[in-house]
Amino acid sequence: MSTLLVWREKLQKLYAAYSVYILKGIQFVLGLVLFGLINSNIGFMKMASSVFCTIGLAVICTFLPTIVMVMAATVLILAHFYALSLPIAIVSAVIFILMYIFYFRFTPKKSWLVLVAALAFGLKIPFVIPVAFGLMGTPVWIVPAACGIISYYMVDFVKRSATALKSADADGIAASLTSFTKQVLSNKEMWLMIMAVVIGILVVNMVRSRAVSNAWKIASAVGAVVCLIVAAAGNVILEGHISYVSIIVSAVLGIALGIVLEFLFFSVDYSQTENIQFEDDEYYYYVKAVPKVGVSAPEKQVKHITEETGNKAGNTEDILLTRSLSKELGIEKERPE
Protein backbone atom coordinates (compact mmCIF):
# COMPACT_ATOMS: atom_id res chain seq x y z
CA MET A 1 0.00 0.00 0.00
CA SER A 2 2.82 2.39 0.85
CA THR A 3 4.31 1.79 -2.60
CA LEU A 4 1.03 2.81 -4.23
CA LEU A 5 0.89 5.92 -2.08
CA VAL A 6 4.42 6.83 -3.11
CA TRP A 7 3.46 6.44 -6.77
CA ARG A 8 0.40 8.61 -6.16
CA GLU A 9 2.58 11.35 -4.69
CA LYS A 10 4.90 11.10 -7.70
CA LEU A 11 1.96 11.34 -10.10
CA GLN A 12 0.62 14.39 -8.28
CA LYS A 13 4.01 16.10 -8.50
CA LEU A 14 4.29 15.17 -12.18
CA TYR A 15 0.83 16.57 -12.87
CA ALA A 16 1.61 19.77 -10.95
CA ALA A 17 4.74 20.30 -13.04
CA TYR A 18 3.29 19.42 -16.46
CA SER A 19 -0.47 19.91 -16.02
CA VAL A 20 -0.84 22.03 -19.15
CA TYR A 21 0.75 19.41 -21.41
CA ILE A 22 -1.07 16.52 -19.74
CA LEU A 23 -4.47 18.20 -20.10
CA LYS A 24 -3.82 19.03 -23.74
CA GLY A 25 -2.77 15.43 -24.37
CA ILE A 26 -5.97 14.14 -22.78
CA GLN A 27 -7.99 16.64 -24.79
CA PHE A 28 -6.35 15.45 -28.03
CA VAL A 29 -7.07 11.78 -27.25
CA LEU A 30 -10.66 12.68 -26.31
CA GLY A 31 -11.15 14.50 -29.61
CA LEU A 32 -9.53 11.71 -31.60
CA VAL A 33 -11.80 9.05 -30.08
CA LEU A 34 -14.90 11.25 -30.32
CA PHE A 35 -14.52 12.28 -33.96
CA GLY A 36 -13.34 8.79 -34.87
CA LEU A 37 -16.47 7.18 -33.39
CA ILE A 38 -18.74 9.69 -35.14
CA ASN A 39 -17.14 9.16 -38.55
CA SER A 40 -16.99 5.38 -38.20
CA ASN A 41 -20.66 5.08 -37.22
CA ILE A 42 -22.40 7.66 -39.43
CA GLY A 43 -19.86 8.47 -42.13
CA PHE A 44 -22.47 9.44 -44.73
CA MET A 45 -20.44 12.45 -45.93
CA LYS A 46 -17.28 10.90 -47.35
CA MET A 47 -15.17 14.05 -47.23
CA ALA A 48 -15.92 14.67 -43.53
CA SER A 49 -15.36 11.03 -42.54
CA SER A 50 -11.75 10.84 -43.74
CA VAL A 51 -8.86 10.12 -41.38
CA PHE A 52 -7.33 13.51 -42.14
CA CYS A 53 -10.53 15.25 -41.07
CA THR A 54 -10.65 13.24 -37.84
CA ILE A 55 -7.04 14.00 -36.91
CA GLY A 56 -7.32 17.62 -38.06
CA LEU A 57 -10.38 18.31 -35.93
CA ALA A 58 -8.74 16.64 -32.92
CA VAL A 59 -5.59 18.75 -33.31
CA ILE A 60 -7.51 22.01 -33.74
CA CYS A 61 -9.79 21.35 -30.76
CA THR A 62 -6.80 20.47 -28.58
CA PHE A 63 -5.75 24.13 -28.42
CA LEU A 64 -9.26 25.51 -27.91
CA PRO A 65 -11.77 25.31 -25.02
CA THR A 66 -13.70 22.04 -24.73
CA ILE A 67 -16.95 23.79 -25.65
CA VAL A 68 -15.46 24.19 -29.14
CA MET A 69 -15.03 20.41 -29.31
CA VAL A 70 -18.70 19.97 -28.40
CA MET A 71 -19.71 22.43 -31.12
CA ALA A 72 -17.43 20.75 -33.66
CA ALA A 73 -18.88 17.33 -32.84
CA THR A 74 -22.40 18.74 -33.24
CA VAL A 75 -21.59 20.28 -36.62
CA LEU A 76 -19.94 17.05 -37.78
CA ILE A 77 -23.00 15.00 -36.78
CA LEU A 78 -25.36 17.42 -38.52
CA ALA A 79 -23.19 17.35 -41.66
CA HIS A 80 -23.46 13.56 -41.83
CA PHE A 81 -27.21 13.73 -41.14
CA TYR A 82 -27.61 16.31 -43.91
CA ALA A 83 -25.81 14.01 -46.34
CA LEU A 84 -28.36 11.31 -45.45
CA SER A 85 -31.55 13.36 -45.19
CA LEU A 86 -32.43 17.04 -44.78
CA PRO A 87 -35.39 16.43 -42.42
CA ILE A 88 -33.18 14.39 -40.10
CA ALA A 89 -30.65 17.22 -39.99
CA ILE A 90 -33.38 19.78 -39.20
CA VAL A 91 -34.93 17.77 -36.35
CA SER A 92 -31.51 16.93 -34.93
CA ALA A 93 -30.47 20.60 -35.02
CA VAL A 94 -33.58 21.57 -33.04
CA ILE A 95 -32.90 18.85 -30.45
CA PHE A 96 -29.27 19.95 -30.11
CA ILE A 97 -30.35 23.58 -29.62
CA LEU A 98 -32.76 22.58 -26.85
CA MET A 99 -30.05 20.54 -25.15
CA TYR A 100 -27.61 23.45 -25.36
CA ILE A 101 -30.16 25.72 -23.69
CA PHE A 102 -30.35 23.38 -20.69
CA TYR A 103 -26.60 22.87 -20.72
CA PHE A 104 -25.73 26.59 -20.69
CA ARG A 105 -28.33 27.19 -17.99
CA PHE A 106 -27.03 24.64 -15.49
CA THR A 107 -23.43 23.65 -16.31
CA PRO A 108 -21.90 26.22 -18.70
CA LYS A 109 -18.30 25.36 -17.79
CA LYS A 110 -18.61 21.57 -17.84
CA SER A 111 -18.80 20.88 -21.57
CA TRP A 112 -16.44 17.92 -21.30
CA LEU A 113 -19.09 16.06 -19.28
CA VAL A 114 -21.33 15.85 -22.35
CA LEU A 115 -18.48 14.34 -24.35
CA VAL A 116 -17.53 11.85 -21.64
CA ALA A 117 -21.14 10.69 -21.21
CA ALA A 118 -21.62 10.16 -24.94
CA LEU A 119 -18.27 8.35 -25.25
CA ALA A 120 -19.05 6.06 -22.32
CA PHE A 121 -22.24 4.90 -24.04
CA GLY A 122 -20.41 4.63 -27.36
CA LEU A 123 -17.83 2.35 -25.70
CA LYS A 124 -20.63 0.28 -24.07
CA ILE A 125 -19.68 1.17 -20.49
CA PRO A 126 -22.61 3.41 -19.47
CA PHE A 127 -22.58 2.76 -15.72
CA VAL A 128 -19.15 4.27 -15.18
CA ILE A 129 -20.91 7.61 -15.67
CA PRO A 130 -23.16 7.60 -12.56
CA VAL A 131 -20.27 6.43 -10.38
CA ALA A 132 -17.75 8.97 -11.71
CA PHE A 133 -20.20 11.89 -11.88
CA GLY A 134 -21.70 11.10 -8.48
CA LEU A 135 -18.31 10.88 -6.75
CA MET A 136 -16.61 13.84 -8.38
CA GLY A 137 -19.49 16.21 -9.02
CA THR A 138 -22.84 17.52 -7.85
CA PRO A 139 -26.44 16.52 -8.64
CA VAL A 140 -26.59 19.16 -11.37
CA TRP A 141 -24.22 17.00 -13.43
CA ILE A 142 -27.27 14.97 -14.45
CA VAL A 143 -27.95 17.65 -17.10
CA PRO A 144 -24.79 17.13 -19.20
CA ALA A 145 -25.08 13.37 -18.61
CA ALA A 146 -28.61 13.36 -20.05
CA CYS A 147 -27.49 15.51 -23.01
CA GLY A 148 -24.68 13.09 -23.80
CA ILE A 149 -27.02 10.08 -23.60
CA ILE A 150 -29.59 11.68 -25.92
CA SER A 151 -26.85 12.55 -28.41
CA TYR A 152 -25.57 8.97 -28.40
CA TYR A 153 -28.98 7.37 -28.92
CA MET A 154 -29.87 9.82 -31.67
CA VAL A 155 -26.69 8.92 -33.56
CA ASP A 156 -27.21 5.21 -32.86
CA PHE A 157 -30.79 5.33 -34.15
CA VAL A 158 -29.74 7.01 -37.40
CA LYS A 159 -26.95 4.47 -37.83
CA ARG A 160 -29.33 1.50 -37.46
CA SER A 161 -32.13 3.02 -39.56
CA ALA A 162 -30.15 4.80 -42.26
CA THR A 163 -31.68 2.92 -45.19
CA ALA A 164 -35.26 3.35 -44.00
CA LEU A 165 -34.73 7.02 -43.18
CA LYS A 166 -33.25 7.75 -46.59
CA SER A 167 -36.16 6.10 -48.39
CA ALA A 168 -38.66 7.91 -46.15
CA ASP A 169 -37.18 11.23 -47.23
CA ALA A 170 -38.69 10.73 -50.68
CA ASP A 171 -42.21 10.72 -49.20
CA GLY A 172 -41.96 14.40 -48.25
CA ILE A 173 -40.18 16.63 -45.78
CA ALA A 174 -43.18 17.06 -43.47
CA ALA A 175 -43.80 13.34 -43.14
CA SER A 176 -40.11 12.64 -42.59
CA LEU A 177 -39.88 15.33 -39.91
CA THR A 178 -42.84 13.92 -38.01
CA SER A 179 -41.71 10.31 -38.33
CA PHE A 180 -38.12 10.93 -37.21
CA THR A 181 -39.20 13.09 -34.26
CA LYS A 182 -41.60 10.42 -33.00
CA GLN A 183 -39.07 7.63 -33.41
CA VAL A 184 -36.31 9.50 -31.55
CA LEU A 185 -38.44 10.80 -28.69
CA SER A 186 -40.27 7.49 -28.22
CA ASN A 187 -37.07 5.48 -27.80
CA LYS A 188 -37.86 3.54 -24.61
CA GLU A 189 -34.31 2.31 -24.11
CA MET A 190 -32.97 5.87 -24.23
CA TRP A 191 -35.36 7.14 -21.54
CA LEU A 192 -34.73 4.04 -19.43
CA MET A 193 -30.97 4.57 -19.48
CA ILE A 194 -31.38 8.28 -18.72
CA MET A 195 -33.50 7.36 -15.71
CA ALA A 196 -30.98 4.75 -14.54
CA VAL A 197 -28.03 7.14 -14.87
CA VAL A 198 -29.85 10.05 -13.20
CA ILE A 199 -30.93 7.87 -10.26
CA GLY A 200 -27.42 6.44 -10.05
CA ILE A 201 -25.78 9.88 -9.92
CA LEU A 202 -28.15 11.06 -7.19
CA VAL A 203 -27.67 7.89 -5.11
CA VAL A 204 -23.88 7.92 -5.42
CA ASN A 205 -23.68 11.62 -4.56
CA MET A 206 -25.98 11.22 -1.56
CA VAL A 207 -24.13 8.20 -0.11
CA ARG A 208 -20.72 9.72 -0.81
CA SER A 209 -21.54 12.79 1.30
CA ARG A 210 -22.61 10.73 4.34
CA ALA A 211 -20.36 10.74 7.44
CA VAL A 212 -19.72 6.99 7.39
CA SER A 213 -16.55 4.99 7.01
CA ASN A 214 -15.66 3.95 3.44
CA ALA A 215 -18.39 6.21 2.09
CA TRP A 216 -16.86 6.35 -1.40
CA LYS A 217 -16.61 2.56 -1.74
CA ILE A 218 -20.17 2.11 -0.47
CA ALA A 219 -21.43 4.84 -2.82
CA SER A 220 -19.72 3.23 -5.83
CA ALA A 221 -21.13 -0.22 -5.08
CA VAL A 222 -24.65 0.97 -4.21
CA GLY A 223 -24.82 3.31 -7.21
CA ALA A 224 -23.70 0.65 -9.68
CA VAL A 225 -26.13 -1.92 -8.26
CA VAL A 226 -29.02 0.57 -8.33
CA CYS A 227 -28.30 1.38 -11.99
CA LEU A 228 -28.13 -2.32 -12.79
CA ILE A 229 -31.46 -3.03 -11.06
CA VAL A 230 -33.23 -0.08 -12.71
CA ALA A 231 -31.95 -1.00 -16.17
CA ALA A 232 -32.75 -4.72 -15.81
CA ALA A 233 -36.21 -4.15 -14.34
CA GLY A 234 -37.06 -1.54 -16.94
CA ASN A 235 -35.83 -3.79 -19.73
CA VAL A 236 -38.18 -6.56 -18.56
CA ILE A 237 -41.18 -4.24 -18.12
CA LEU A 238 -40.67 -2.44 -21.44
CA GLU A 239 -39.66 -5.64 -23.27
CA GLY A 240 -36.43 -4.02 -24.40
CA HIS A 241 -33.29 -5.47 -25.92
CA ILE A 242 -30.59 -4.36 -23.49
CA SER A 243 -27.71 -6.82 -23.14
CA TYR A 244 -27.52 -8.02 -19.54
CA VAL A 245 -23.88 -9.04 -19.93
CA SER A 246 -23.03 -5.54 -21.13
CA ILE A 247 -24.67 -3.74 -18.21
CA ILE A 248 -23.21 -6.19 -15.65
CA VAL A 249 -19.69 -5.64 -17.01
CA SER A 250 -20.38 -1.90 -17.04
CA ALA A 251 -21.48 -1.97 -13.39
CA VAL A 252 -18.34 -3.89 -12.36
CA LEU A 253 -16.15 -1.40 -14.22
CA GLY A 254 -18.04 1.41 -12.49
CA ILE A 255 -17.22 -0.02 -9.06
CA ALA A 256 -13.57 -0.46 -10.06
CA LEU A 257 -13.44 3.13 -11.29
CA GLY A 258 -14.91 4.30 -7.99
CA ILE A 259 -12.12 2.55 -6.06
CA VAL A 260 -9.49 4.17 -8.29
CA LEU A 261 -11.04 7.62 -7.88
CA GLU A 262 -11.14 7.18 -4.10
CA PHE A 263 -7.46 6.25 -4.04
CA LEU A 264 -6.51 9.25 -6.16
CA PHE A 265 -8.73 11.94 -4.64
CA PHE A 266 -10.02 10.75 -1.24
CA SER A 267 -7.44 8.49 0.39
CA VAL A 268 -8.03 8.61 4.17
CA ASP A 269 -7.25 6.46 7.21
CA TYR A 270 -10.56 5.51 8.83
CA SER A 271 -8.78 3.68 11.66
CA GLN A 272 -7.60 7.05 13.01
CA THR A 273 -11.07 8.65 12.98
CA GLU A 274 -11.77 11.08 15.82
CA ASN A 275 -15.15 12.41 16.98
CA ILE A 276 -14.77 15.93 18.33
CA GLN A 277 -17.34 17.93 20.28
CA PHE A 278 -17.22 21.63 21.12
CA GLU A 279 -19.62 24.52 21.60
CA ASP A 280 -20.04 28.26 21.47
CA ASP A 281 -22.71 30.60 22.81
CA GLU A 282 -25.36 29.39 20.36
CA TYR A 283 -24.50 25.90 19.09
CA TYR A 284 -23.05 22.53 19.98
CA TYR A 285 -20.74 21.12 17.31
CA TYR A 286 -20.12 17.43 16.64
CA VAL A 287 -17.26 16.95 14.20
CA LYS A 288 -15.92 13.72 12.71
CA ALA A 289 -12.25 14.13 11.77
CA VAL A 290 -10.67 11.58 9.43
CA PRO A 291 -6.94 12.05 8.67
CA LYS A 292 -5.66 11.87 5.12
CA VAL A 293 -3.20 9.18 4.10
CA GLY A 294 0.00 10.53 2.67
CA VAL A 295 3.50 9.19 2.12
CA SER A 296 6.33 11.42 1.01
CA ALA A 297 8.29 10.11 -1.94
CA PRO A 298 11.87 9.22 -0.91
CA GLU A 299 14.43 11.71 -2.14
CA LYS A 300 17.59 10.43 -3.77
CA GLN A 301 20.85 11.62 -2.23
CA VAL A 302 23.72 12.10 -4.65
CA LYS A 303 27.27 12.28 -3.26
CA HIS A 304 29.48 14.59 -5.30
CA ILE A 305 33.21 13.80 -5.54
CA THR A 306 34.98 17.15 -5.76
CA GLU A 307 38.03 17.87 -7.84
CA GLU A 308 40.02 18.54 -4.68
CA THR A 309 39.40 15.01 -3.42
CA GLY A 310 40.49 13.62 -6.75
CA ASN A 311 43.72 15.65 -6.64
CA LYS A 312 44.47 14.41 -3.13
CA ALA A 313 44.03 10.83 -4.27
CA GLY A 314 46.36 11.47 -7.20
CA ASN A 315 49.01 13.07 -4.95
CA THR A 316 48.92 10.08 -2.59
CA GLU A 317 49.55 7.69 -5.46
CA ASP A 318 52.50 9.81 -6.67
CA ILE A 319 54.07 9.83 -3.19
CA LEU A 320 53.77 6.06 -2.83
CA LEU A 321 55.26 5.49 -6.29
CA THR A 322 58.20 7.81 -5.55
CA ARG A 323 58.98 6.06 -2.26
CA SER A 324 58.86 2.64 -3.94
CA LEU A 325 61.29 3.70 -6.67
CA SER A 326 63.64 5.33 -4.19
CA LYS A 327 63.74 2.19 -2.06
CA GLU A 328 64.52 -0.03 -5.05
CA LEU A 329 67.27 2.27 -6.29
CA GLY A 330 68.76 2.68 -2.81
CA ILE A 331 68.41 6.43 -2.84
CA GLU A 332 65.76 6.69 -0.15
CA LYS A 333 66.58 9.67 2.06
CA GLU A 334 67.37 9.00 5.65
CA ARG A 335 64.87 10.47 7.98
CA PRO A 336 66.25 12.81 10.61
CA GLU A 337 66.14 11.41 14.11
Coordinates of C-alpha atoms in Angstrom, one line a residue:
M1 CA 0.0 0.0 0.0
S2 CA 2.8 2.4 0.9
T3 CA 4.3 1.8 -2.6
L4 CA 1.0 2.8 -4.2
L5 CA 0.9 5.9 -2.1
V6 CA 4.4 6.8 -3.1
W7 CA 3.5 6.4 -6.8
R8 CA 0.4 8.6 -6.2
E9 CA 2.6 11.4 -4.7
K10 CA 4.9 11.1 -7.7
L11 CA 2.0 11.3 -10.1
Q12 CA 0.6 14.4 -8.3
K13 CA 4.0 16.1 -8.5
L14 CA 4.3 15.2 -12.2
Y15 CA 0.8 16.6 -12.9
A16 CA 1.6 19.8 -10.9
A17 CA 4.7 20.3 -13.0
Y18 CA 3.3 19.4 -16.5
S19 CA -0.5 19.9 -16.0
V20 CA -0.8 22.0 -19.2
Y21 CA 0.8 19.4 -21.4
I22 CA -1.1 16.5 -19.7
L23 CA -4.5 18.2 -20.1
K24 CA -3.8 19.0 -23.7
G25 CA -2.8 15.4 -24.4
I26 CA -6.0 14.1 -22.8
Q27 CA -8.0 16.6 -24.8
F28 CA -6.4 15.4 -28.0
V29 CA -7.1 11.8 -27.3
L30 CA -10.7 12.7 -26.3
G31 CA -11.2 14.5 -29.6
L32 CA -9.5 11.7 -31.6
V33 CA -11.8 9.0 -30.1
L34 CA -14.9 11.2 -30.3
F35 CA -14.5 12.3 -34.0
G36 CA -13.3 8.8 -34.9
L37 CA -16.5 7.2 -33.4
I38 CA -18.7 9.7 -35.1
N39 CA -17.1 9.2 -38.5
S40 CA -17.0 5.4 -38.2
N41 CA -20.7 5.1 -37.2
I42 CA -22.4 7.7 -39.4
G43 CA -19.9 8.5 -42.1
F44 CA -22.5 9.4 -44.7
M45 CA -20.4 12.4 -45.9
K46 CA -17.3 10.9 -47.3
M47 CA -15.2 14.0 -47.2
A48 CA -15.9 14.7 -43.5
S49 CA -15.4 11.0 -42.5
S50 CA -11.8 10.8 -43.7
V51 CA -8.9 10.1 -41.4
F52 CA -7.3 13.5 -42.1
C53 CA -10.5 15.2 -41.1
T54 CA -10.7 13.2 -37.8
I55 CA -7.0 14.0 -36.9
G56 CA -7.3 17.6 -38.1
L57 CA -10.4 18.3 -35.9
A58 CA -8.7 16.6 -32.9
V59 CA -5.6 18.7 -33.3
I60 CA -7.5 22.0 -33.7
C61 CA -9.8 21.3 -30.8
T62 CA -6.8 20.5 -28.6
F63 CA -5.8 24.1 -28.4
L64 CA -9.3 25.5 -27.9
P65 CA -11.8 25.3 -25.0
T66 CA -13.7 22.0 -24.7
I67 CA -17.0 23.8 -25.7
V68 CA -15.5 24.2 -29.1
M69 CA -15.0 20.4 -29.3
V70 CA -18.7 20.0 -28.4
M71 CA -19.7 22.4 -31.1
A72 CA -17.4 20.8 -33.7
A73 CA -18.9 17.3 -32.8
T74 CA -22.4 18.7 -33.2
V75 CA -21.6 20.3 -36.6
L76 CA -19.9 17.0 -37.8
I77 CA -23.0 15.0 -36.8
L78 CA -25.4 17.4 -38.5
A79 CA -23.2 17.3 -41.7
H80 CA -23.5 13.6 -41.8
F81 CA -27.2 13.7 -41.1
Y82 CA -27.6 16.3 -43.9
A83 CA -25.8 14.0 -46.3
L84 CA -28.4 11.3 -45.5
S85 CA -31.6 13.4 -45.2
L86 CA -32.4 17.0 -44.8
P87 CA -35.4 16.4 -42.4
I88 CA -33.2 14.4 -40.1
A89 CA -30.6 17.2 -40.0
I90 CA -33.4 19.8 -39.2
V91 CA -34.9 17.8 -36.4
S92 CA -31.5 16.9 -34.9
A93 CA -30.5 20.6 -35.0
V94 CA -33.6 21.6 -33.0
I95 CA -32.9 18.8 -30.4
F96 CA -29.3 19.9 -30.1
I97 CA -30.3 23.6 -29.6
L98 CA -32.8 22.6 -26.8
M99 CA -30.0 20.5 -25.1
Y100 CA -27.6 23.4 -25.4
I101 CA -30.2 25.7 -23.7
F102 CA -30.4 23.4 -20.7
Y103 CA -26.6 22.9 -20.7
F104 CA -25.7 26.6 -20.7
R105 CA -28.3 27.2 -18.0
F106 CA -27.0 24.6 -15.5
T107 CA -23.4 23.7 -16.3
P108 CA -21.9 26.2 -18.7
K109 CA -18.3 25.4 -17.8
K110 CA -18.6 21.6 -17.8
S111 CA -18.8 20.9 -21.6
W112 CA -16.4 17.9 -21.3
L113 CA -19.1 16.1 -19.3
V114 CA -21.3 15.9 -22.4
L115 CA -18.5 14.3 -24.4
V116 CA -17.5 11.9 -21.6
A117 CA -21.1 10.7 -21.2
A118 CA -21.6 10.2 -24.9
L119 CA -18.3 8.4 -25.3
A120 CA -19.1 6.1 -22.3
F121 CA -22.2 4.9 -24.0
G122 CA -20.4 4.6 -27.4
L123 CA -17.8 2.4 -25.7
K124 CA -20.6 0.3 -24.1
I125 CA -19.7 1.2 -20.5
P126 CA -22.6 3.4 -19.5
F127 CA -22.6 2.8 -15.7
V128 CA -19.1 4.3 -15.2
I129 CA -20.9 7.6 -15.7
P130 CA -23.2 7.6 -12.6
V131 CA -20.3 6.4 -10.4
A132 CA -17.8 9.0 -11.7
F133 CA -20.2 11.9 -11.9
G134 CA -21.7 11.1 -8.5
L135 CA -18.3 10.9 -6.8
M136 CA -16.6 13.8 -8.4
G137 CA -19.5 16.2 -9.0
T138 CA -22.8 17.5 -7.8
P139 CA -26.4 16.5 -8.6
V140 CA -26.6 19.2 -11.4
W141 CA -24.2 17.0 -13.4
I142 CA -27.3 15.0 -14.4
V143 CA -28.0 17.7 -17.1
P144 CA -24.8 17.1 -19.2
A145 CA -25.1 13.4 -18.6
A146 CA -28.6 13.4 -20.1
C147 CA -27.5 15.5 -23.0
G148 CA -24.7 13.1 -23.8
I149 CA -27.0 10.1 -23.6
I150 CA -29.6 11.7 -25.9
S151 CA -26.8 12.5 -28.4
Y152 CA -25.6 9.0 -28.4
Y153 CA -29.0 7.4 -28.9
M154 CA -29.9 9.8 -31.7
V155 CA -26.7 8.9 -33.6
D156 CA -27.2 5.2 -32.9
F157 CA -30.8 5.3 -34.1
V158 CA -29.7 7.0 -37.4
K159 CA -26.9 4.5 -37.8
R160 CA -29.3 1.5 -37.5
S161 CA -32.1 3.0 -39.6
A162 CA -30.1 4.8 -42.3
T163 CA -31.7 2.9 -45.2
A164 CA -35.3 3.3 -44.0
L165 CA -34.7 7.0 -43.2
K166 CA -33.2 7.7 -46.6
S167 CA -36.2 6.1 -48.4
A168 CA -38.7 7.9 -46.2
D169 CA -37.2 11.2 -47.2
A170 CA -38.7 10.7 -50.7
D171 CA -42.2 10.7 -49.2
G172 CA -42.0 14.4 -48.2
I173 CA -40.2 16.6 -45.8
A174 CA -43.2 17.1 -43.5
A175 CA -43.8 13.3 -43.1
S176 CA -40.1 12.6 -42.6
L177 CA -39.9 15.3 -39.9
T178 CA -42.8 13.9 -38.0
S179 CA -41.7 10.3 -38.3
F180 CA -38.1 10.9 -37.2
T181 CA -39.2 13.1 -34.3
K182 CA -41.6 10.4 -33.0
Q183 CA -39.1 7.6 -33.4
V184 CA -36.3 9.5 -31.5
L185 CA -38.4 10.8 -28.7
S186 CA -40.3 7.5 -28.2
N187 CA -37.1 5.5 -27.8
K188 CA -37.9 3.5 -24.6
E189 CA -34.3 2.3 -24.1
M190 CA -33.0 5.9 -24.2
W191 CA -35.4 7.1 -21.5
L192 CA -34.7 4.0 -19.4
M193 CA -31.0 4.6 -19.5
I194 CA -31.4 8.3 -18.7
M195 CA -33.5 7.4 -15.7
A196 CA -31.0 4.7 -14.5
V197 CA -28.0 7.1 -14.9
V198 CA -29.8 10.0 -13.2
I199 CA -30.9 7.9 -10.3
G200 CA -27.4 6.4 -10.0
I201 CA -25.8 9.9 -9.9
L202 CA -28.1 11.1 -7.2
V203 CA -27.7 7.9 -5.1
V204 CA -23.9 7.9 -5.4
N205 CA -23.7 11.6 -4.6
M206 CA -26.0 11.2 -1.6
V207 CA -24.1 8.2 -0.1
R208 CA -20.7 9.7 -0.8
S209 CA -21.5 12.8 1.3
R210 CA -22.6 10.7 4.3
A211 CA -20.4 10.7 7.4
V212 CA -19.7 7.0 7.4
S213 CA -16.5 5.0 7.0
N214 CA -15.7 3.9 3.4
A215 CA -18.4 6.2 2.1
W216 CA -16.9 6.3 -1.4
K217 CA -16.6 2.6 -1.7
I218 CA -20.2 2.1 -0.5
A219 CA -21.4 4.8 -2.8
S220 CA -19.7 3.2 -5.8
A221 CA -21.1 -0.2 -5.1
V222 CA -24.6 1.0 -4.2
G223 CA -24.8 3.3 -7.2
A224 CA -23.7 0.6 -9.7
V225 CA -26.1 -1.9 -8.3
V226 CA -29.0 0.6 -8.3
C227 CA -28.3 1.4 -12.0
L228 CA -28.1 -2.3 -12.8
I229 CA -31.5 -3.0 -11.1
V230 CA -33.2 -0.1 -12.7
A231 CA -32.0 -1.0 -16.2
A232 CA -32.7 -4.7 -15.8
A233 CA -36.2 -4.2 -14.3
G234 CA -37.1 -1.5 -16.9
N235 CA -35.8 -3.8 -19.7
V236 CA -38.2 -6.6 -18.6
I237 CA -41.2 -4.2 -18.1
L238 CA -40.7 -2.4 -21.4
E239 CA -39.7 -5.6 -23.3
G240 CA -36.4 -4.0 -24.4
H241 CA -33.3 -5.5 -25.9
I242 CA -30.6 -4.4 -23.5
S243 CA -27.7 -6.8 -23.1
Y244 CA -27.5 -8.0 -19.5
V245 CA -23.9 -9.0 -19.9
S246 CA -23.0 -5.5 -21.1
I247 CA -24.7 -3.7 -18.2
I248 CA -23.2 -6.2 -15.7
V249 CA -19.7 -5.6 -17.0
S250 CA -20.4 -1.9 -17.0
A251 CA -21.5 -2.0 -13.4
V252 CA -18.3 -3.9 -12.4
L253 CA -16.2 -1.4 -14.2
G254 CA -18.0 1.4 -12.5
I255 CA -17.2 0.0 -9.1
A256 CA -13.6 -0.5 -10.1
L257 CA -13.4 3.1 -11.3
G258 CA -14.9 4.3 -8.0
I259 CA -12.1 2.5 -6.1
V260 CA -9.5 4.2 -8.3
L261 CA -11.0 7.6 -7.9
E262 CA -11.1 7.2 -4.1
F263 CA -7.5 6.2 -4.0
L264 CA -6.5 9.3 -6.2
F265 CA -8.7 11.9 -4.6
F266 CA -10.0 10.8 -1.2
S267 CA -7.4 8.5 0.4
V268 CA -8.0 8.6 4.2
D269 CA -7.3 6.5 7.2
Y270 CA -10.6 5.5 8.8
S271 CA -8.8 3.7 11.7
Q272 CA -7.6 7.1 13.0
T273 CA -11.1 8.7 13.0
E274 CA -11.8 11.1 15.8
N275 CA -15.1 12.4 17.0
I276 CA -14.8 15.9 18.3
Q277 CA -17.3 17.9 20.3
F278 CA -17.2 21.6 21.1
E279 CA -19.6 24.5 21.6
D280 CA -20.0 28.3 21.5
D281 CA -22.7 30.6 22.8
E282 CA -25.4 29.4 20.4
Y283 CA -24.5 25.9 19.1
Y284 CA -23.0 22.5 20.0
Y285 CA -20.7 21.1 17.3
Y286 CA -20.1 17.4 16.6
V287 CA -17.3 16.9 14.2
K288 CA -15.9 13.7 12.7
A289 CA -12.3 14.1 11.8
V290 CA -10.7 11.6 9.4
P291 CA -6.9 12.0 8.7
K292 CA -5.7 11.9 5.1
V293 CA -3.2 9.2 4.1
G294 CA 0.0 10.5 2.7
V295 CA 3.5 9.2 2.1
S296 CA 6.3 11.4 1.0
A297 CA 8.3 10.1 -1.9
P298 CA 11.9 9.2 -0.9
E299 CA 14.4 11.7 -2.1
K300 CA 17.6 10.4 -3.8
Q301 CA 20.9 11.6 -2.2
V302 CA 23.7 12.1 -4.7
K303 CA 27.3 12.3 -3.3
H304 CA 29.5 14.6 -5.3
I305 CA 33.2 13.8 -5.5
T306 CA 35.0 17.1 -5.8
E307 CA 38.0 17.9 -7.8
E308 CA 40.0 18.5 -4.7
T309 CA 39.4 15.0 -3.4
G310 CA 40.5 13.6 -6.7
N311 CA 43.7 15.7 -6.6
K312 CA 44.5 14.4 -3.1
A313 CA 44.0 10.8 -4.3
G314 CA 46.4 11.5 -7.2
N315 CA 49.0 13.1 -5.0
T316 CA 48.9 10.1 -2.6
E317 CA 49.6 7.7 -5.5
D318 CA 52.5 9.8 -6.7
I319 CA 54.1 9.8 -3.2
L320 CA 53.8 6.1 -2.8
L321 CA 55.3 5.5 -6.3
T322 CA 58.2 7.8 -5.5
R323 CA 59.0 6.1 -2.3
S324 CA 58.9 2.6 -3.9
L325 CA 61.3 3.7 -6.7
S326 CA 63.6 5.3 -4.2
K327 CA 63.7 2.2 -2.1
E328 CA 64.5 0.0 -5.0
L329 CA 67.3 2.3 -6.3
G330 CA 68.8 2.7 -2.8
I331 CA 68.4 6.4 -2.8
E332 CA 65.8 6.7 -0.2
K333 CA 66.6 9.7 2.1
E334 CA 67.4 9.0 5.6
R335 CA 64.9 10.5 8.0
P336 CA 66.3 12.8 10.6
E337 CA 66.1 11.4 14.1

